[in-house]
Amino acid sequence: MKNHEFNVAFFDAKSYDIQSFNEANTGFGFQLNYIENHLNLETVRYARGSRAICAFVNDDLGAEVLDELEKIGVKLIALRCAGFNNVDLTMAGGRFNVVRVPAYSPYAVAEHTLAMIMTLNRKTHRAYFRVRDNNFSLQGLLGFDMHGKTLGVIGTGKIGKTFISIMKGFGMNILAYDKYPDQAFAEANGIAYVEKEEIYRKADIISLHCPLSDETFHMINRQSLSQMKPGVMLVNTSRGKLIDTKNLIEALKSGRVGSAALDVYEEESEYFFVDHSNMIIHDDDLVRLISFNNVLVTSHQAFFTKEALANIAATTLNNIKEFAEGLPLSNEICPKCSG
Ligand code: NAI
């Protein structure tokens, strides 16, 4: 089959996706059928006639959608992201090849994490609006020196490591936790691996960089929050479901958590990436979070740099090319998901 005859149903397509994929596709020539909607049980029919689908973080690839995709004749699920917690891999096993973009720019996410931390610390989000209203008071804008504070990093993969390299520049004491610690990295960078509980007890800032799994689901909950230093800054640019939102709101109200930077939110698929400015938000937890002046919510934008978009498009199309040509799949999540 020629590339231009190879149809890819491209779900949740935004203008910036279309631009970056069209640019990269000049070198491949696939038939990319852009669909604005999320992939779910109602929209799965748009994949009819396609051998591959391309999906993003909030597309539903649960058991029922997979059944429908199989009936339609889809063989390849090409994720244009790193995380794959939205795919039921057990159900995909033996029926689909599932590929992803394991790394497109750890810098994009790590740099956004730092941007969020500095915004919350020095309160530039509040200062910006204040000055525009001719209010030059500093009342309430007091920050702290990063130098000498303790940073806890949970998850030291590509993004966690890049983030640590950046944060070393502040002269912070860095504690890390990972299920699979990289001691060579720790030694080379002068950081220490400790248990999660030690991070909770000692860190002034805790940043999450581990994937979402059964093990990490709601790892930040009432119990872990109660062990944290009063006034801790909690940062999540990883996946929303790592944090129990209701428990976080309680901890923000009580002051146990001093501030929170959230690029991801557990129920984000309802709202993120879309303009809802003319609508009523029905998610009371999201509205409560946004209402705190010590909480910064961004709409899953940590990945969103020019370089990352170009890399995502190039790797995704190369993943599809390998499948179309029957080559070994370099970025397969698991060979036919044997799980
Ligand atoms: P990675 O796979 O390179 O690193 C993940 C690290 O987490 C590994 O070192 C792994 O050993 C560790 N880990 C696994 N299970 C753990 C557990 N139970 N407790 C502690 N550590 C554990 O992944 P990468 O590229 O660094 O990405 C990290 C996460 O960032 C992704 O899973 C994804 O959810 C999120 N992400 C968010 C983006 C955004 O735009 N906000 C963009 C890209 C990724």
Short mmCIF file of C-alpha atoms and ligand atoms in Angstrom, two decimals:
data_model
loop_
_atom_site.label_atom_id
_atom_site.label_comp_id
_atom_site.label_asym_id
_atom_site.label_seq_id
_atom_site.Cartn_x
_atom_site.Cartn_y
_atom_site.Cartn_z
CA MET A 1 0.00 0.00 0.00
CA LYS A 2 1.28 3.46 -0.92
CA ASN A 3 1.51 6.01 1.90
CA HIS A 4 -1.16 8.24 0.38
CA GLU A 5 -3.56 5.28 0.51
CA PHE A 6 -2.82 4.67 4.18
CA ASN A 7 -5.59 6.40 6.16
CA VAL A 8 -5.04 7.69 9.66
CA ALA A 9 -7.99 8.94 11.72
CA PHE A 10 -6.50 11.77 13.74
CA PHE A 11 -8.64 12.50 16.81
CA ASP A 12 -8.78 15.64 18.98
CA ALA A 13 -7.11 17.65 16.22
CA LYS A 14 -6.35 21.27 17.10
CA SER A 15 -5.11 23.89 14.64
CA TYR A 16 -1.56 23.61 16.00
CA ASP A 17 -1.59 19.79 15.57
CA ILE A 18 -2.81 20.13 12.01
CA GLN A 19 -0.08 22.64 11.22
CA SER A 20 2.78 20.63 12.72
CA PHE A 21 1.57 17.30 11.26
CA ASN A 22 0.94 18.76 7.80
CA GLU A 23 4.46 20.18 7.78
CA ALA A 24 6.03 16.89 8.88
CA ASN A 25 3.79 14.82 6.58
CA THR A 26 5.31 16.35 3.45
CA GLY A 27 8.08 13.81 3.97
CA PHE A 28 5.67 10.88 4.42
CA GLY A 29 2.49 11.56 2.45
CA PHE A 30 -0.03 9.71 4.65
CA GLN A 31 -3.73 10.42 4.34
CA LEU A 32 -4.38 12.20 7.64
CA ASN A 33 -8.07 12.65 8.37
CA TYR A 34 -8.38 15.30 11.07
CA ILE A 35 -11.29 14.96 13.48
CA GLU A 36 -11.90 17.72 16.03
CA ASN A 37 -13.66 15.51 18.56
CA HIS A 38 -12.13 13.42 21.31
CA LEU A 39 -12.10 9.72 20.60
CA ASN A 40 -14.89 8.02 22.54
CA LEU A 41 -17.76 5.60 21.98
CA GLU A 42 -19.76 8.23 20.10
CA THR A 43 -16.97 9.37 17.79
CA VAL A 44 -15.17 6.09 17.16
CA ARG A 45 -17.19 5.63 13.96
CA TYR A 46 -15.13 8.40 12.33
CA ALA A 47 -12.25 5.93 12.22
CA ARG A 48 -14.08 3.81 9.63
CA GLY A 49 -11.84 3.21 6.63
CA SER A 50 -8.63 3.87 8.58
CA ARG A 51 -5.98 1.30 9.47
CA ALA A 52 -4.50 3.56 12.10
CA ILE A 53 -5.76 6.09 14.56
CA CYS A 54 -3.74 8.88 16.12
CA ALA A 55 -4.80 9.82 19.66
CA PHE A 56 -3.81 12.22 22.43
CA VAL A 57 -3.83 12.24 26.23
CA ASN A 58 -7.55 12.62 26.85
CA ASP A 59 -8.84 10.29 24.16
CA ASP A 60 -10.69 7.26 25.49
CA LEU A 61 -8.96 3.99 24.60
CA GLY A 62 -10.81 1.88 27.12
CA ALA A 63 -12.20 -1.62 26.49
CA GLU A 64 -15.41 -0.57 24.73
CA VAL A 65 -13.74 1.84 22.33
CA LEU A 66 -11.08 -0.79 21.54
CA ASP A 67 -13.85 -3.30 20.66
CA GLU A 68 -15.32 -0.81 18.21
CA LEU A 69 -11.94 0.04 16.71
CA GLU A 70 -11.29 -3.64 16.11
CA LYS A 71 -14.66 -4.11 14.39
CA ILE A 72 -13.87 -1.16 12.11
CA GLY A 73 -10.56 -2.77 11.13
CA VAL A 74 -8.08 -0.45 12.89
CA LYS A 75 -4.76 -2.18 13.53
CA LEU A 76 -2.49 0.56 14.83
CA ILE A 77 -2.98 2.97 17.73
CA ALA A 78 -0.46 5.77 17.38
CA LEU A 79 -0.35 7.90 20.51
CA ARG A 80 1.11 11.36 19.92
CA CYS A 81 2.18 11.62 23.55
CA ALA A 82 4.46 9.89 26.05
CA GLY A 83 1.94 8.79 28.72
CA PHE A 84 -0.34 5.86 27.87
CA ASN A 85 -2.51 5.59 31.00
CA ASN A 86 -5.61 6.21 28.84
CA VAL A 87 -5.11 2.92 26.92
CA ASP A 88 -6.44 -0.35 28.31
CA LEU A 89 -3.28 -2.27 27.40
CA THR A 90 -4.62 -5.60 28.64
CA MET A 91 -7.58 -5.33 26.30
CA ALA A 92 -5.40 -4.05 23.45
CA GLY A 93 -3.13 -7.11 23.78
CA GLY A 94 -2.92 -9.25 20.65
CA ARG A 95 -5.37 -7.02 18.77
CA PHE A 96 -3.53 -3.77 18.10
CA ASN A 97 -0.03 -2.45 17.90
CA VAL A 98 0.25 0.54 20.21
CA VAL A 99 3.03 3.06 19.63
CA ARG A 100 3.84 6.34 21.33
CA VAL A 101 6.34 9.21 21.40
CA PRO A 102 8.49 8.30 24.40
CA ALA A 103 10.42 11.57 24.39
CA TYR A 104 9.84 14.72 22.40
CA SER A 105 11.19 17.42 24.66
CA PRO A 106 11.82 16.83 28.34
CA TYR A 107 12.99 20.47 28.32
CA ALA A 108 9.51 21.72 27.44
CA VAL A 109 7.92 20.07 30.49
CA ALA A 110 10.81 20.74 32.87
CA GLU A 111 11.01 24.40 31.87
CA HIS A 112 7.25 24.89 32.30
CA THR A 113 7.50 23.28 35.73
CA LEU A 114 10.08 25.88 36.70
CA ALA A 115 7.93 28.67 35.24
CA MET A 116 5.02 27.57 37.43
CA ILE A 117 7.17 27.33 40.55
CA MET A 118 8.64 30.81 40.11
CA THR A 119 5.23 32.28 39.33
CA LEU A 120 3.77 30.87 42.54
CA ASN A 121 6.80 31.72 44.63
CA ARG A 122 7.21 35.35 43.46
CA LYS A 123 3.49 35.76 42.74
CA THR A 124 3.99 37.25 39.29
CA HIS A 125 0.49 36.09 38.33
CA ARG A 126 -0.90 38.51 40.93
CA ALA A 127 1.67 41.26 40.34
CA TYR A 128 0.84 41.34 36.62
CA PHE A 129 -2.81 42.18 37.22
CA ARG A 130 -2.06 44.49 40.15
CA VAL A 131 0.27 46.77 38.19
CA ARG A 132 -2.17 46.96 35.27
CA ASP A 133 -4.65 48.41 37.77
CA ASN A 134 -2.09 51.02 38.95
CA ASN A 135 -1.73 49.12 42.24
CA PHE A 136 1.97 49.21 43.04
CA SER A 137 1.67 47.78 46.55
CA LEU A 138 3.84 44.78 47.45
CA GLN A 139 1.47 43.62 50.18
CA GLY A 140 0.86 39.87 49.82
CA LEU A 141 3.58 39.34 47.20
CA LEU A 142 6.30 38.11 49.57
CA GLY A 143 8.27 35.19 48.14
CA PHE A 144 11.20 33.10 49.36
CA ASP A 145 14.77 32.48 48.18
CA MET A 146 14.96 29.19 46.31
CA HIS A 147 18.60 28.95 47.35
CA GLY A 148 19.08 26.63 50.30
CA LYS A 149 15.52 25.23 50.22
CA THR A 150 14.78 21.54 49.81
CA LEU A 151 13.27 20.29 46.57
CA GLY A 152 11.68 16.82 46.39
CA VAL A 153 11.39 15.22 42.94
CA ILE A 154 9.23 12.12 42.59
CA GLY A 155 10.06 10.30 39.36
CA THR A 156 13.51 10.78 37.86
CA GLY A 157 13.00 9.69 34.28
CA LYS A 158 13.72 11.94 31.32
CA ILE A 159 11.68 14.90 32.59
CA GLY A 160 12.56 14.51 36.28
CA LYS A 161 16.27 14.44 35.43
CA THR A 162 16.06 17.45 33.12
CA PHE A 163 14.14 19.31 35.82
CA ILE A 164 16.79 18.42 38.43
CA SER A 165 19.57 19.67 36.15
CA ILE A 166 17.79 23.02 35.84
CA MET A 167 17.00 23.30 39.55
CA LYS A 168 20.59 22.62 40.57
CA GLY A 169 21.32 26.15 39.35
CA PHE A 170 19.41 27.56 42.33
CA GLY A 171 21.66 25.92 44.90
CA MET A 172 18.84 23.83 46.35
CA ASN A 173 19.12 20.68 48.39
CA ILE A 174 17.58 18.08 46.06
CA LEU A 175 15.98 14.86 47.29
CA ALA A 176 14.64 12.35 44.79
CA TYR A 177 12.46 9.28 44.85
CA ASP A 178 12.06 6.79 42.01
CA LYS A 179 10.86 3.21 41.97
CA TYR A 180 14.02 2.47 40.00
CA PRO A 181 16.67 4.90 41.27
CA ASP A 182 19.53 5.87 38.98
CA GLN A 183 22.46 5.99 41.42
CA ALA A 184 24.97 6.99 38.76
CA PHE A 185 22.83 10.05 37.95
CA ALA A 186 22.51 10.84 41.67
CA GLU A 187 26.26 10.68 42.20
CA ALA A 188 27.06 12.69 39.09
CA ASN A 189 24.59 15.40 40.11
CA GLY A 190 25.09 15.49 43.85
CA ILE A 191 21.52 14.55 44.72
CA ALA A 192 20.24 11.92 47.14
CA TYR A 193 17.62 9.22 46.61
CA VAL A 194 15.42 8.83 49.67
CA GLU A 195 12.05 7.27 50.50
CA LYS A 196 8.93 9.20 49.53
CA GLU A 197 8.11 9.78 53.20
CA GLU A 198 11.40 11.63 53.70
CA ILE A 199 10.55 13.90 50.80
CA TYR A 200 7.13 14.55 52.34
CA ARG A 201 8.74 15.42 55.69
CA LYS A 202 11.58 17.59 54.43
CA ALA A 203 10.75 19.20 51.10
CA ASP A 204 9.68 22.83 50.70
CA ILE A 205 8.68 22.10 47.10
CA ILE A 206 7.52 18.69 45.83
CA SER A 207 7.32 18.09 42.09
CA LEU A 208 5.74 14.99 40.54
CA HIS A 209 7.33 13.44 37.44
CA CYS A 210 6.26 9.79 37.61
CA PRO A 211 3.71 8.13 35.33
CA LEU A 212 0.13 7.37 36.32
CA SER A 213 -0.36 3.70 37.18
CA ASP A 214 -2.39 1.65 39.66
CA GLU A 215 0.49 2.18 42.05
CA THR A 216 0.69 5.96 41.70
CA PHE A 217 -3.06 6.70 41.42
CA HIS A 218 -3.87 9.26 44.18
CA MET A 219 -0.40 8.91 45.70
CA ILE A 220 -0.97 12.44 46.98
CA ASN A 221 -3.90 11.94 49.33
CA ARG A 222 -5.00 12.92 52.82
CA GLN A 223 -2.40 10.64 54.38
CA SER A 224 0.60 11.75 52.34
CA LEU A 225 -0.49 15.41 52.57
CA SER A 226 -0.62 15.15 56.36
CA GLN A 227 3.07 14.14 56.39
CA MET A 228 4.19 17.17 54.38
CA LYS A 229 5.80 20.28 55.76
CA PRO A 230 3.18 22.92 56.53
CA GLY A 231 3.17 25.44 53.69
CA VAL A 232 4.74 23.07 51.13
CA MET A 233 4.46 23.93 47.44
CA LEU A 234 3.05 21.01 45.46
CA VAL A 235 3.70 20.83 41.73
CA ASN A 236 2.11 18.44 39.26
CA THR A 237 3.02 18.55 35.58
CA SER A 238 2.65 14.80 35.21
CA ARG A 239 -0.88 13.38 35.36
CA GLY A 240 -3.91 14.69 37.23
CA LYS A 241 -4.90 11.45 38.89
CA LEU A 242 -1.67 11.34 40.88
CA ILE A 243 -3.44 13.75 43.25
CA ASP A 244 -6.74 13.26 45.09
CA THR A 245 -8.18 16.67 44.27
CA LYS A 246 -10.70 16.77 47.12
CA ASN A 247 -7.94 16.00 49.62
CA LEU A 248 -5.74 18.69 48.07
CA ILE A 249 -8.53 21.26 48.39
CA GLU A 250 -8.89 20.36 52.09
CA ALA A 251 -5.12 20.77 52.55
CA LEU A 252 -5.14 24.14 50.77
CA LYS A 253 -7.98 25.33 52.96
CA SER A 254 -6.20 24.27 56.13
CA GLY A 255 -2.89 25.79 54.98
CA ARG A 256 -1.01 22.47 55.09
CA VAL A 257 -0.31 23.03 51.40
CA GLY A 258 0.91 26.59 50.95
CA SER A 259 0.56 26.66 47.18
CA ALA A 260 -0.04 24.34 44.27
CA ALA A 261 0.99 24.42 40.63
CA LEU A 262 -1.15 22.13 38.49
CA ASP A 263 -0.65 21.66 34.77
CA VAL A 264 -2.84 18.58 34.92
CA TYR A 265 -6.10 17.84 36.71
CA GLU A 266 -7.82 14.54 37.35
CA GLU A 267 -10.98 15.42 35.44
CA GLU A 268 -9.25 17.55 32.82
CA SER A 269 -10.62 15.68 29.81
CA GLU A 270 -13.95 17.53 30.21
CA TYR A 271 -12.39 20.96 29.91
CA PHE A 272 -8.71 21.20 29.04
CA PHE A 273 -7.53 22.22 25.56
CA VAL A 274 -10.91 23.84 24.77
CA ASP A 275 -12.29 27.39 25.13
CA HIS A 276 -15.14 27.25 27.66
CA SER A 277 -15.20 30.99 28.30
CA ASN A 278 -18.83 31.28 27.20
CA MET A 279 -20.02 28.32 29.21
CA ILE A 280 -20.76 27.39 32.78
CA ILE A 281 -18.17 25.13 34.42
CA HIS A 282 -19.99 22.33 36.20
CA ASP A 283 -16.93 20.86 37.87
CA ASP A 284 -17.01 22.41 41.35
CA ASP A 285 -13.56 21.08 42.30
CA LEU A 286 -11.94 22.69 39.26
CA VAL A 287 -13.67 25.98 39.98
CA ARG A 288 -12.62 25.79 43.64
CA LEU A 289 -9.00 25.17 42.64
CA ILE A 290 -8.99 28.09 40.23
CA SER A 291 -10.47 30.33 42.94
CA PHE A 292 -7.43 30.01 45.26
CA ASN A 293 -4.93 32.81 44.67
CA ASN A 294 -2.13 30.45 45.73
CA VAL A 295 -3.02 27.85 43.09
CA LEU A 296 -1.86 28.12 39.51
CA VAL A 297 -3.68 25.96 36.99
CA THR A 298 -2.50 25.68 33.41
CA SER A 299 -4.31 23.61 30.83
CA HIS A 300 -1.87 20.73 30.22
CA GLN A 301 0.45 23.07 28.35
CA ALA A 302 3.82 21.94 29.72
CA PHE A 303 4.62 20.06 26.50
CA PHE A 304 3.58 22.96 24.30
CA THR A 305 6.70 24.29 22.60
CA LYS A 306 7.50 24.55 18.89
CA GLU A 307 10.29 22.03 19.26
CA ALA A 308 8.08 19.52 21.06
CA LEU A 309 5.28 19.78 18.47
CA ALA A 310 7.74 19.23 15.62
CA ASN A 311 9.28 16.21 17.37
CA ILE A 312 5.86 14.74 18.20
CA ALA A 313 4.77 14.98 14.56
CA ALA A 314 8.02 13.55 13.15
CA THR A 315 8.14 10.61 15.59
CA THR A 316 4.44 9.78 15.27
CA LEU A 317 4.61 9.73 11.47
CA ASN A 318 7.76 7.63 11.58
CA ASN A 319 5.99 5.21 13.96
CA ILE A 320 3.16 4.92 11.42
CA LYS A 321 5.65 4.47 8.57
CA GLU A 322 7.35 1.59 10.37
CA PHE A 323 3.97 -0.10 10.81
CA ALA A 324 2.89 0.56 7.23
CA GLU A 325 6.13 -0.92 5.91
CA GLY A 326 6.05 -3.94 8.24
CA LEU A 327 9.25 -2.88 9.99
CA PRO A 328 10.02 -3.49 13.68
CA LEU A 329 8.25 -0.82 15.72
CA SER A 330 10.83 1.21 17.62
CA ASN A 331 8.33 2.91 19.91
CA GLU A 332 5.88 0.12 20.60
CA ILE A 333 4.60 0.18 24.17
CA CYS A 334 4.56 -3.59 24.30
CA PRO A 335 4.73 -6.05 21.41
CA LYS A 336 1.05 -6.48 20.60
CA CYS A 337 0.54 -5.71 24.31
CA SER A 338 1.00 -9.28 25.44
CA GLY A 339 -0.31 -8.33 28.93
P1 NAI B 1 9.97 8.47 31.99
O1 NAI B 1 9.36 7.16 31.66
O2 NAI B 1 11.26 8.86 31.35
O3 NAI B 1 10.17 8.57 33.58
C1 NAI B 1 9.24 8.17 34.52
C2 NAI B 1 10.00 7.83 35.79
O4 NAI B 1 9.04 7.49 36.81
C3 NAI B 1 10.93 6.61 35.65
O5 NAI B 1 12.22 6.91 36.15
C4 NAI B 1 10.25 5.53 36.46
O6 NAI B 1 11.17 4.63 37.06
C5 NAI B 1 9.54 6.36 37.51
N1 NAI B 1 8.44 5.64 38.16
C6 NAI B 1 7.65 4.66 37.66
N2 NAI B 1 6.79 4.23 38.61
C7 NAI B 1 7.05 4.96 39.71
C8 NAI B 1 6.50 4.98 41.01
N3 NAI B 1 5.52 4.14 41.36
N4 NAI B 1 7.00 5.86 41.90
C9 NAI B 1 8.04 6.69 41.57
N5 NAI B 1 8.60 6.71 40.34
C10 NAI B 1 8.11 5.86 39.43
O7 NAI B 1 8.83 9.56 31.69
P2 NAI B 1 9.02 11.10 31.42
O8 NAI B 1 9.20 11.34 29.97
O9 NAI B 1 10.01 11.66 32.38
O10 NAI B 1 7.56 11.63 31.80
C11 NAI B 1 7.08 11.61 33.13
C12 NAI B 1 5.59 11.89 33.10
O11 NAI B 1 5.36 13.24 32.68
C13 NAI B 1 4.82 11.05 32.07
O12 NAI B 1 4.42 9.82 32.59
C14 NAI B 1 3.64 11.91 31.76
O13 NAI B 1 2.59 11.53 32.63
C15 NAI B 1 4.07 13.32 32.14
N6 NAI B 1 4.09 14.23 30.99
C16 NAI B 1 3.39 15.40 31.08
C17 NAI B 1 3.38 16.30 30.05
C18 NAI B 1 2.66 17.62 30.13
O14 NAI B 1 2.49 18.29 29.11
N7 NAI B 1 2.20 18.04 31.30
C19 NAI B 1 4.10 16.00 28.80
C20 NAI B 1 4.86 14.76 28.83
C21 NAI B 1 4.84 13.91 29.88
#
